[in-house]
Short mmCIF file of C-alpha atoms and ligand atoms in Angstrom, two decimals:
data_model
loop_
_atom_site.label_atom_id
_atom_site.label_comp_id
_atom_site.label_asym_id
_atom_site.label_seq_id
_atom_site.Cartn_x
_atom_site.Cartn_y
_atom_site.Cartn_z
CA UNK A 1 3.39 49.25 -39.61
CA UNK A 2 5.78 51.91 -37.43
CA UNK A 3 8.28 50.18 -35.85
CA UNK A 4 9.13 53.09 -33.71
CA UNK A 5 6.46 52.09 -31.63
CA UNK A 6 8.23 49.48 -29.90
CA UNK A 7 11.16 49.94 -27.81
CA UNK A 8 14.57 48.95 -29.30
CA UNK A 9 18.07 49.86 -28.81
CA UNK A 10 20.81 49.78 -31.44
CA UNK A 11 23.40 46.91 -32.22
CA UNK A 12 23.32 46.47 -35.93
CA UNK A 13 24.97 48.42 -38.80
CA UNK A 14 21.83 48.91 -41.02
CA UNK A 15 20.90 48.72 -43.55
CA UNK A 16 22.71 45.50 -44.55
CA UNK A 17 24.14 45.46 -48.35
CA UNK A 18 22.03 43.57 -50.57
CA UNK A 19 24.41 42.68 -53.33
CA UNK A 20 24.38 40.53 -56.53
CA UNK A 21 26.30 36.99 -56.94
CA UNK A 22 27.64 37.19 -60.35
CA UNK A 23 29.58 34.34 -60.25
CA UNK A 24 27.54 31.84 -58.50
CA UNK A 25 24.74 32.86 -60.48
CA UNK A 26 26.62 31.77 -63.49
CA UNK A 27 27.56 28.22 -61.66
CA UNK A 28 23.52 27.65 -60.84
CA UNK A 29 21.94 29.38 -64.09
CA UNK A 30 19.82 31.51 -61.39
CA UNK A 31 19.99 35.19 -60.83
CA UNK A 32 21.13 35.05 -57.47
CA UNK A 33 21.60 38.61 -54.96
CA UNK A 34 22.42 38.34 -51.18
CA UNK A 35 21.58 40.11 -48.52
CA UNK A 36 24.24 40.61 -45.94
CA UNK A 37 22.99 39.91 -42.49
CA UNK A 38 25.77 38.25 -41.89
CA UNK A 39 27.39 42.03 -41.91
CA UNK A 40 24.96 43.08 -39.08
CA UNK A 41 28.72 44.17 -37.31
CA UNK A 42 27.97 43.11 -34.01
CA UNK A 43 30.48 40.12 -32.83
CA UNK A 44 31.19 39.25 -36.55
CA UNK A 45 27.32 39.70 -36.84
CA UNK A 46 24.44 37.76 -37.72
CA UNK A 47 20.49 37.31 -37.62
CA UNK A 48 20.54 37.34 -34.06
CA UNK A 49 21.56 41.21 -34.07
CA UNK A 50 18.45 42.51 -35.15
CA UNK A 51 16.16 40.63 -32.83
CA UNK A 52 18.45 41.48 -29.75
CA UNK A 53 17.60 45.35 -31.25
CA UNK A 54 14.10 45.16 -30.00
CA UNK A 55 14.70 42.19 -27.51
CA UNK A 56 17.10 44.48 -25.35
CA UNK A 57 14.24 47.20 -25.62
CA UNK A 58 11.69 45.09 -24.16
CA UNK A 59 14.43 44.08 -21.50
CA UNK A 60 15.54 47.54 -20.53
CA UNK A 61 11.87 48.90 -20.73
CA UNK A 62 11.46 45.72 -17.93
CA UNK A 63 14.16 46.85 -15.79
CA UNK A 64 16.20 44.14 -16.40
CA UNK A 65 20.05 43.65 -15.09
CA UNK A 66 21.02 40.24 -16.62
CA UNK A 67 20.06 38.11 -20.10
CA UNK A 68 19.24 34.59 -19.68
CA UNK A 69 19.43 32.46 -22.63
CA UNK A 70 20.18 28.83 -24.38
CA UNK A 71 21.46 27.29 -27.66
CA UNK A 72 23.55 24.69 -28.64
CA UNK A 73 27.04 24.66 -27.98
CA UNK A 74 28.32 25.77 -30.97
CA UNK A 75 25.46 28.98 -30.99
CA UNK A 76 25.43 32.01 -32.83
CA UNK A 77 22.08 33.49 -31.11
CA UNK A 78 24.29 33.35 -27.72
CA UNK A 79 27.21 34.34 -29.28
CA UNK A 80 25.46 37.77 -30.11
CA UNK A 81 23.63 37.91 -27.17
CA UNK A 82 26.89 37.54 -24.79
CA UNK A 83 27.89 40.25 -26.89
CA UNK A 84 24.89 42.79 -26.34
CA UNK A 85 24.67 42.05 -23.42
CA UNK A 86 28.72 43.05 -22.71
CA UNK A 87 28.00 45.64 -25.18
CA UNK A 88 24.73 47.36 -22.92
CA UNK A 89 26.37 46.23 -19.41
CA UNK A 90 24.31 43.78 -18.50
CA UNK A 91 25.23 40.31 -17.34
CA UNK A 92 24.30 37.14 -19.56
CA UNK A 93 23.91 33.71 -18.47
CA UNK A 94 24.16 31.06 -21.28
CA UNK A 95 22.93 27.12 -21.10
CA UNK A 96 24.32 25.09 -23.93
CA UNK A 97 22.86 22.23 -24.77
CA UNK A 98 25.40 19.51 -26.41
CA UNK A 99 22.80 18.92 -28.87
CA UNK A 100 25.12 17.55 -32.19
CA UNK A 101 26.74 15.37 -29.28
CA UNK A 102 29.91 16.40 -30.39
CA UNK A 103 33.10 16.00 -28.00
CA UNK A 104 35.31 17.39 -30.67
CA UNK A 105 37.62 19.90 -28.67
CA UNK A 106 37.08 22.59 -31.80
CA UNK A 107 33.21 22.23 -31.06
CA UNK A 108 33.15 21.88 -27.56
CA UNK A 109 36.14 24.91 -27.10
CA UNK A 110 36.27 27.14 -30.51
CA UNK A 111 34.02 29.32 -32.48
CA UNK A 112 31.14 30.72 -30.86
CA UNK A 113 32.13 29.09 -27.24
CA UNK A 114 35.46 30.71 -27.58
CA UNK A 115 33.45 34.70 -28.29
CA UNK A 116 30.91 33.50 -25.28
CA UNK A 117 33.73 33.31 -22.77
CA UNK A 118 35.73 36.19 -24.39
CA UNK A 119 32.33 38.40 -23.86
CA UNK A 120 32.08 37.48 -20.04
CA UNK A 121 28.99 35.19 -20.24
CA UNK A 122 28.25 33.02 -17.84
CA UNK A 123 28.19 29.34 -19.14
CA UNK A 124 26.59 26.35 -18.02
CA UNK A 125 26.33 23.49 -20.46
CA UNK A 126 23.70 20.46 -20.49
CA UNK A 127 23.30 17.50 -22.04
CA UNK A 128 21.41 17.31 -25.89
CA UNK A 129 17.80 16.45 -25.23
CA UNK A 130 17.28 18.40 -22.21
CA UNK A 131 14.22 20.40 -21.46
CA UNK A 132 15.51 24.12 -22.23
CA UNK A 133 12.75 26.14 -21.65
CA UNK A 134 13.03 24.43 -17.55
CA UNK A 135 16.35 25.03 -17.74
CA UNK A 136 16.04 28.81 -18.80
CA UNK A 137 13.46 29.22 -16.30
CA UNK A 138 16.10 27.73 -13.62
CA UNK A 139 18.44 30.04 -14.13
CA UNK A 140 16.58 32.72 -14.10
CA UNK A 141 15.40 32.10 -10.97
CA UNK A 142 19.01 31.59 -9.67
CA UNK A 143 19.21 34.96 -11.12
CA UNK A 144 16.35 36.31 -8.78
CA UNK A 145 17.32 34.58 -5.70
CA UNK A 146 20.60 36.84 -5.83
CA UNK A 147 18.99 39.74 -6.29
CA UNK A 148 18.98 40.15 -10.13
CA UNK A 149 16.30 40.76 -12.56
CA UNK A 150 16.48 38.45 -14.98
CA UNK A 151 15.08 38.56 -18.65
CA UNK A 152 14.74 35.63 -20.98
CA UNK A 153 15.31 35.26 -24.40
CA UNK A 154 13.85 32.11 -25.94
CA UNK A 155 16.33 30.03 -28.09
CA UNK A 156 17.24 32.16 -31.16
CA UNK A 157 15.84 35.14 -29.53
CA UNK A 158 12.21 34.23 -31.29
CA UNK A 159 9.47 35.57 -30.02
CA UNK A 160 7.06 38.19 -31.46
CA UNK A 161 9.36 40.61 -30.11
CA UNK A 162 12.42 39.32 -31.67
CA UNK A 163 10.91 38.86 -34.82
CA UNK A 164 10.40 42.20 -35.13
CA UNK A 165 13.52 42.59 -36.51
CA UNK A 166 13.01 40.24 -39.38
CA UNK A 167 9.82 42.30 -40.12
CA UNK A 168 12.52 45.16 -40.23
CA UNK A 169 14.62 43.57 -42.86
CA UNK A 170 11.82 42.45 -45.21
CA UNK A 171 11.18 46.04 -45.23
CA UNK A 172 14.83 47.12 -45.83
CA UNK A 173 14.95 44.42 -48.64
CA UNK A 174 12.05 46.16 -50.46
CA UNK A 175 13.10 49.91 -50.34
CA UNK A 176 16.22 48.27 -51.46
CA UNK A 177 15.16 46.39 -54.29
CA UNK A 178 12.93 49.38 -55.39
CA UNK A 179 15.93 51.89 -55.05
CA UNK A 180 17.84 49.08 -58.07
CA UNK A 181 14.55 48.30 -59.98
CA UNK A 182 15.23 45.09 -59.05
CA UNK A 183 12.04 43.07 -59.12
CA UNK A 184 12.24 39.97 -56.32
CA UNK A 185 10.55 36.56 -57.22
CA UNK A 186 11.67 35.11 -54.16
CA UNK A 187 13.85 35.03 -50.42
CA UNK A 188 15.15 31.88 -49.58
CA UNK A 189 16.18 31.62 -45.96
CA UNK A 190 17.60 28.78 -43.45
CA UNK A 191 15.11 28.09 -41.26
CA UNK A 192 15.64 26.99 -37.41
CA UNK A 193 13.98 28.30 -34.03
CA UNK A 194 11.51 30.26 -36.79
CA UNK A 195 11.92 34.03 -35.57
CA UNK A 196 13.53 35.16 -38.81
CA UNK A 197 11.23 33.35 -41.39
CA UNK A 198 8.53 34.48 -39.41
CA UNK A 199 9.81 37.83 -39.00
CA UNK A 200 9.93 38.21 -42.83
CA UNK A 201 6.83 36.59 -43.79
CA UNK A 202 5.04 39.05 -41.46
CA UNK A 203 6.46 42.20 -42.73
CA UNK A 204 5.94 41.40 -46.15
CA UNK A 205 2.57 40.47 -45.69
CA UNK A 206 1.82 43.77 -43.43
CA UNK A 207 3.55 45.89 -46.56
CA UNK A 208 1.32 43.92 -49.08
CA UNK A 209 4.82 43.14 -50.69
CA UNK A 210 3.56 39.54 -52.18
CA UNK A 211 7.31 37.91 -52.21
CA UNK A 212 7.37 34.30 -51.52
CA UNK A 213 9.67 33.12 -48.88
CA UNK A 214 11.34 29.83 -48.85
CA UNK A 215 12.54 28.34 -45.80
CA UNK A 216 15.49 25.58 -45.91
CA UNK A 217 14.73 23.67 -42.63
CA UNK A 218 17.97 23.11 -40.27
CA UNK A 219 16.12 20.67 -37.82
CA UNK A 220 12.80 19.79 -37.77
CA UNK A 221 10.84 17.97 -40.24
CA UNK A 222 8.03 20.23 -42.64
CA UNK A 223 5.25 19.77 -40.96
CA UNK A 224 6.53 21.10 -37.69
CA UNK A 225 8.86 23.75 -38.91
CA UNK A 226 5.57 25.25 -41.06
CA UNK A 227 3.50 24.88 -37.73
CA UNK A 228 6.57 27.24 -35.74
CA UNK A 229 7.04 29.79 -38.50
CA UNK A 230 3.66 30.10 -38.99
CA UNK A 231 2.16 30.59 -35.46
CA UNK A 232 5.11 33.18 -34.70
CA UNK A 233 4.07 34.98 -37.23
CA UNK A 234 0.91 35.51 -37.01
CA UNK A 235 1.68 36.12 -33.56
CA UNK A 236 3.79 38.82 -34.83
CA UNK A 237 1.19 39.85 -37.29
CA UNK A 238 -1.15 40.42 -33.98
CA UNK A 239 1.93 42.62 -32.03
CA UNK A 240 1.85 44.98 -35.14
CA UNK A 241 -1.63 45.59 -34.88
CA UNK A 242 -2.65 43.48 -38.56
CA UNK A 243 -4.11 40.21 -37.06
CA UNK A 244 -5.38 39.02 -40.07
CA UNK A 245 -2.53 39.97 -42.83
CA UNK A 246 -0.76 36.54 -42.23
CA UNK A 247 -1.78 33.65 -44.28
CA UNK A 248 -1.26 29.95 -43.63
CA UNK A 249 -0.71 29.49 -47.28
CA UNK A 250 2.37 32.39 -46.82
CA UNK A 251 4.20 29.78 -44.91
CA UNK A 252 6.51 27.71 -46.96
CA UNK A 253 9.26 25.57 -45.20
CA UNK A 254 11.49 22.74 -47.53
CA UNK A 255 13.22 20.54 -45.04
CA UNK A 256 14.66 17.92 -47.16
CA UNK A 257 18.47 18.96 -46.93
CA UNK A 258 18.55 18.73 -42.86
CA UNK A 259 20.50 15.24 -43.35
CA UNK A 260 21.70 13.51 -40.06
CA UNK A 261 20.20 16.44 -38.21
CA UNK A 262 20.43 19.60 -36.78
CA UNK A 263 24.41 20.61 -36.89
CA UNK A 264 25.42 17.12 -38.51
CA UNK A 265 27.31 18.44 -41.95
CA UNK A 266 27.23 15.72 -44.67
CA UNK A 267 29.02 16.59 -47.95
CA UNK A 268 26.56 18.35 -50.01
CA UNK A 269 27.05 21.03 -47.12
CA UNK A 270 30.57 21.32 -47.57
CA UNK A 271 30.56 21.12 -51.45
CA UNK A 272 28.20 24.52 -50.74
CA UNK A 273 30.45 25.80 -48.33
CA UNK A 274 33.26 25.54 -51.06
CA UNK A 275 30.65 26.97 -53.82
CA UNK A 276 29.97 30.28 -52.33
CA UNK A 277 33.44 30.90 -50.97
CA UNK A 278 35.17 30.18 -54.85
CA UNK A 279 33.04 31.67 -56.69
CA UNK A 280 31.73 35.12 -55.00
CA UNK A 281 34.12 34.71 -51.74
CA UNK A 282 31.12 34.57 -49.21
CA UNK A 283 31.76 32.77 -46.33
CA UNK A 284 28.77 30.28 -45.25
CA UNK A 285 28.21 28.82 -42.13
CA UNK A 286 27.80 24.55 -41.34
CA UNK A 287 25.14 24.67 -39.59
CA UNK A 288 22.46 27.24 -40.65
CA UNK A 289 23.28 29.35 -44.54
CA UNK A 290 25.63 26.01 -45.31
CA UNK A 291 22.19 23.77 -45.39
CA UNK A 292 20.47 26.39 -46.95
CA UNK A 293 22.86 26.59 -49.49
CA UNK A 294 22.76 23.20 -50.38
CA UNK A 295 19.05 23.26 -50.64
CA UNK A 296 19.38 26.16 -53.13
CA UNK A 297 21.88 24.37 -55.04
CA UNK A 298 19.60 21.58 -55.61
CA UNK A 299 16.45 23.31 -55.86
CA UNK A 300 18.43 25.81 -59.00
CA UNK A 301 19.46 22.77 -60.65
CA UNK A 302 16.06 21.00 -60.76
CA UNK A 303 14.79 24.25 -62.25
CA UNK A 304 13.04 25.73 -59.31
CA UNK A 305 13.87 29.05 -60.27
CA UNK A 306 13.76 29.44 -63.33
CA UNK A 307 13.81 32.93 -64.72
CA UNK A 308 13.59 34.02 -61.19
CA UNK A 309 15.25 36.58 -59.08
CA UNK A 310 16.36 35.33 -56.02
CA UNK A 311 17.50 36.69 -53.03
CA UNK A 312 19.53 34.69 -50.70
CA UNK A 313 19.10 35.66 -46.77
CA UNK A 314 22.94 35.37 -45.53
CA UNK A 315 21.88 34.96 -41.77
CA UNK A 316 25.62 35.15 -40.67
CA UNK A 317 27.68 32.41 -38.65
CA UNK A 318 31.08 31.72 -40.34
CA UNK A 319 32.42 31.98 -36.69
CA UNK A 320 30.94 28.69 -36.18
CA UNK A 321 33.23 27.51 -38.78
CA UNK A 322 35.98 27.34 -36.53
CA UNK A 323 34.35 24.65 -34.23
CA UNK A 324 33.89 22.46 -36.84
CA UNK A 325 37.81 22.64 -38.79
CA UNK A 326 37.83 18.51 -37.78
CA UNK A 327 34.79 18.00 -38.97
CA UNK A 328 35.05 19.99 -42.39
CA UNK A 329 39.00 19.45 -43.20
CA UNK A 330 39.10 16.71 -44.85
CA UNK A 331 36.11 17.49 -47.30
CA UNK A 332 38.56 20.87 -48.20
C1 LIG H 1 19.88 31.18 -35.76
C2 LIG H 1 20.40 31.14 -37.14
C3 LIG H 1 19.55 30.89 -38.24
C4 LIG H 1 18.11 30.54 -38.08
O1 LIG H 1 17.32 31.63 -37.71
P1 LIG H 1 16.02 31.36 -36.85
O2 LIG H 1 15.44 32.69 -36.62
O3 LIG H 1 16.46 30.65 -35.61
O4 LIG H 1 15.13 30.46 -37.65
C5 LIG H 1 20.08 30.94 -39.51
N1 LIG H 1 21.39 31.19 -39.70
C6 LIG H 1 22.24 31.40 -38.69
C7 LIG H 1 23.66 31.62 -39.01
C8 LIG H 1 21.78 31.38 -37.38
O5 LIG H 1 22.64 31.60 -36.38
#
């Protein structure tokens, strides 16, 4: 594995912190340390950051002028990627799909939406249940027709280029863990479009690390999310040259604390919310780290971990807090 192989430009202020939770361990009985993507720096940072890294790469190496990509409304992926792309002068066209169905004017005009416009993106929004990979191909060739060169980046930025940057941080974790003598039982990470649990389970496989991942599913049910994270990465397995180091058994998603659905908050998510912020002051996002959260809560207190040390992936979006303030205020 040499990552300076592929083609990457820098956005991120690396390598993250990875920090104990003294008090929250306490609460849960678990020894709990985090790992601070959430302070990747770029546009309040998250995940997304380090898969734009080697995304943007692959786009300049292409000759690309403008990034074409998709979320939901309320996105942190586009969020960072309106923001690279403002950041590298290139244009960035954005299609948000209303897939919570929210009409909430926080949701719909705050938080990530707010950064999109503030970063010059263009936005066009469609409705939840659309086909986004047609509609990313649309604009892009809108994009062509007026004499642009368009480059897409898939929802969430993962691909087997994007996840590159996930096989990145599973090596940062370990150099970091070895610097403390800190032995790792196990990463527990939300788990969405799949890039960044695929990006880790690939580069600890390829560095013969043996540290189980956990994935807390965000939107689709086991079966499916298991089937995503683990064909990206052995995809991603195959890009760094190790086609076989990837193991179906390596890929371990737990999607019982999705609730309602993707970017629906019940109140287990907000009672985790409230949990990290009072106890160690980190700030935890509603729709991504706040579900995985709540899975770790209730996976520590039926003695999952046991005598474990785990590290928690914070993947970032507390600016998506701010389009959900009607949706959280009352539970506060
Ligand atoms: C996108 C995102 C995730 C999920 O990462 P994937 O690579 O899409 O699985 C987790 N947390 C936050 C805050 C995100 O924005």
């Amino acid at each position: 594995m040499h990552l300076a192989r592929f083609p990457r430009i820098r956005l991120a202020h690396l390598p993250t912190p990875l920090e104990p939770l003294p008090r929250l361990s306490e609460a849960l009985g678990v020894e709990i340390w985090i790992k601070r993507d959430d302070c990747t720096g770029l546009a309040g940072g998250g995940n997304k950051t380090r898969k734009l890294e080697f995304l943007l790469g692959d786009a300049f190496e292409q000759g690309a002028d403008t990034l074409v990509t998709q979320g939901a409304v309320q996105s942190n992926h586009v969020r960072q990627t309106a923001a690279a792309a403002a950041a590298y002068g290139l244009a960035c066209e954005c299609i948000l799909e209303q897939r919570t169905g929210s009409k909430a004017i926080d949701y719909t005009r705050n938080g990530n939406v707010l950064m999109d416009r503030l970063f010059g993106a263009g936005i066009r929004t469609v409705p939840g249940g659309s086909d986004m990979p047609a509609e990313l191909e649309k604009t892009a060739a809108e994009v062509t027709a007026r004499g642009g060169k368009p480059y897409i980046i898939p929802g969430g930025g993962s691909n087997p280029v994007g996840a590159l940057g996930y096989v990145d941080c599973a090596r940062e974790i370990v150099v970091q863990a070895d610097e403390l003598d800190m032995q790792v039982d196990r990463i527990i990470t939300a788990t969405g479009s799949a890039g960044t649990h695929a990006g880790l389970v690939a580069g600890l496989a390829v560095m013969g690390a043996d540290i189980p991942v956990l994935g807390i599913g965000v939107r689709a049910p086991k079966a499916k999310q298991e089937e995503n994270v683990w064909k990206l990465a052995h995809a991603t397995a195959v890009l760094l040259g190790r086609p076989d180091a990837v193991t179906a058994e390596m890929v371990v998603a737990d999607c019982d604390y999705v609730g309602e659905g993707y970017g629906l908050v019940d109140d287990a998510v907000i009672e985790a919310l409230k949990l990290a912020a009072r106890t160690d002051a980190i700030v935890l996002d509603p729709v991504y780290t706040g579900k995985a959260m709540k899975g770790l809560i209730a996976l520590a207190k039926a003695g999952r971990f046991e005598n474990e040390t785990v590290v928690f992936l914070h993947t970032g979006g507390a600016q998506g807090l701010f389009g959900y303030e009607s949706v959280l205020a009352a539970g506060l």
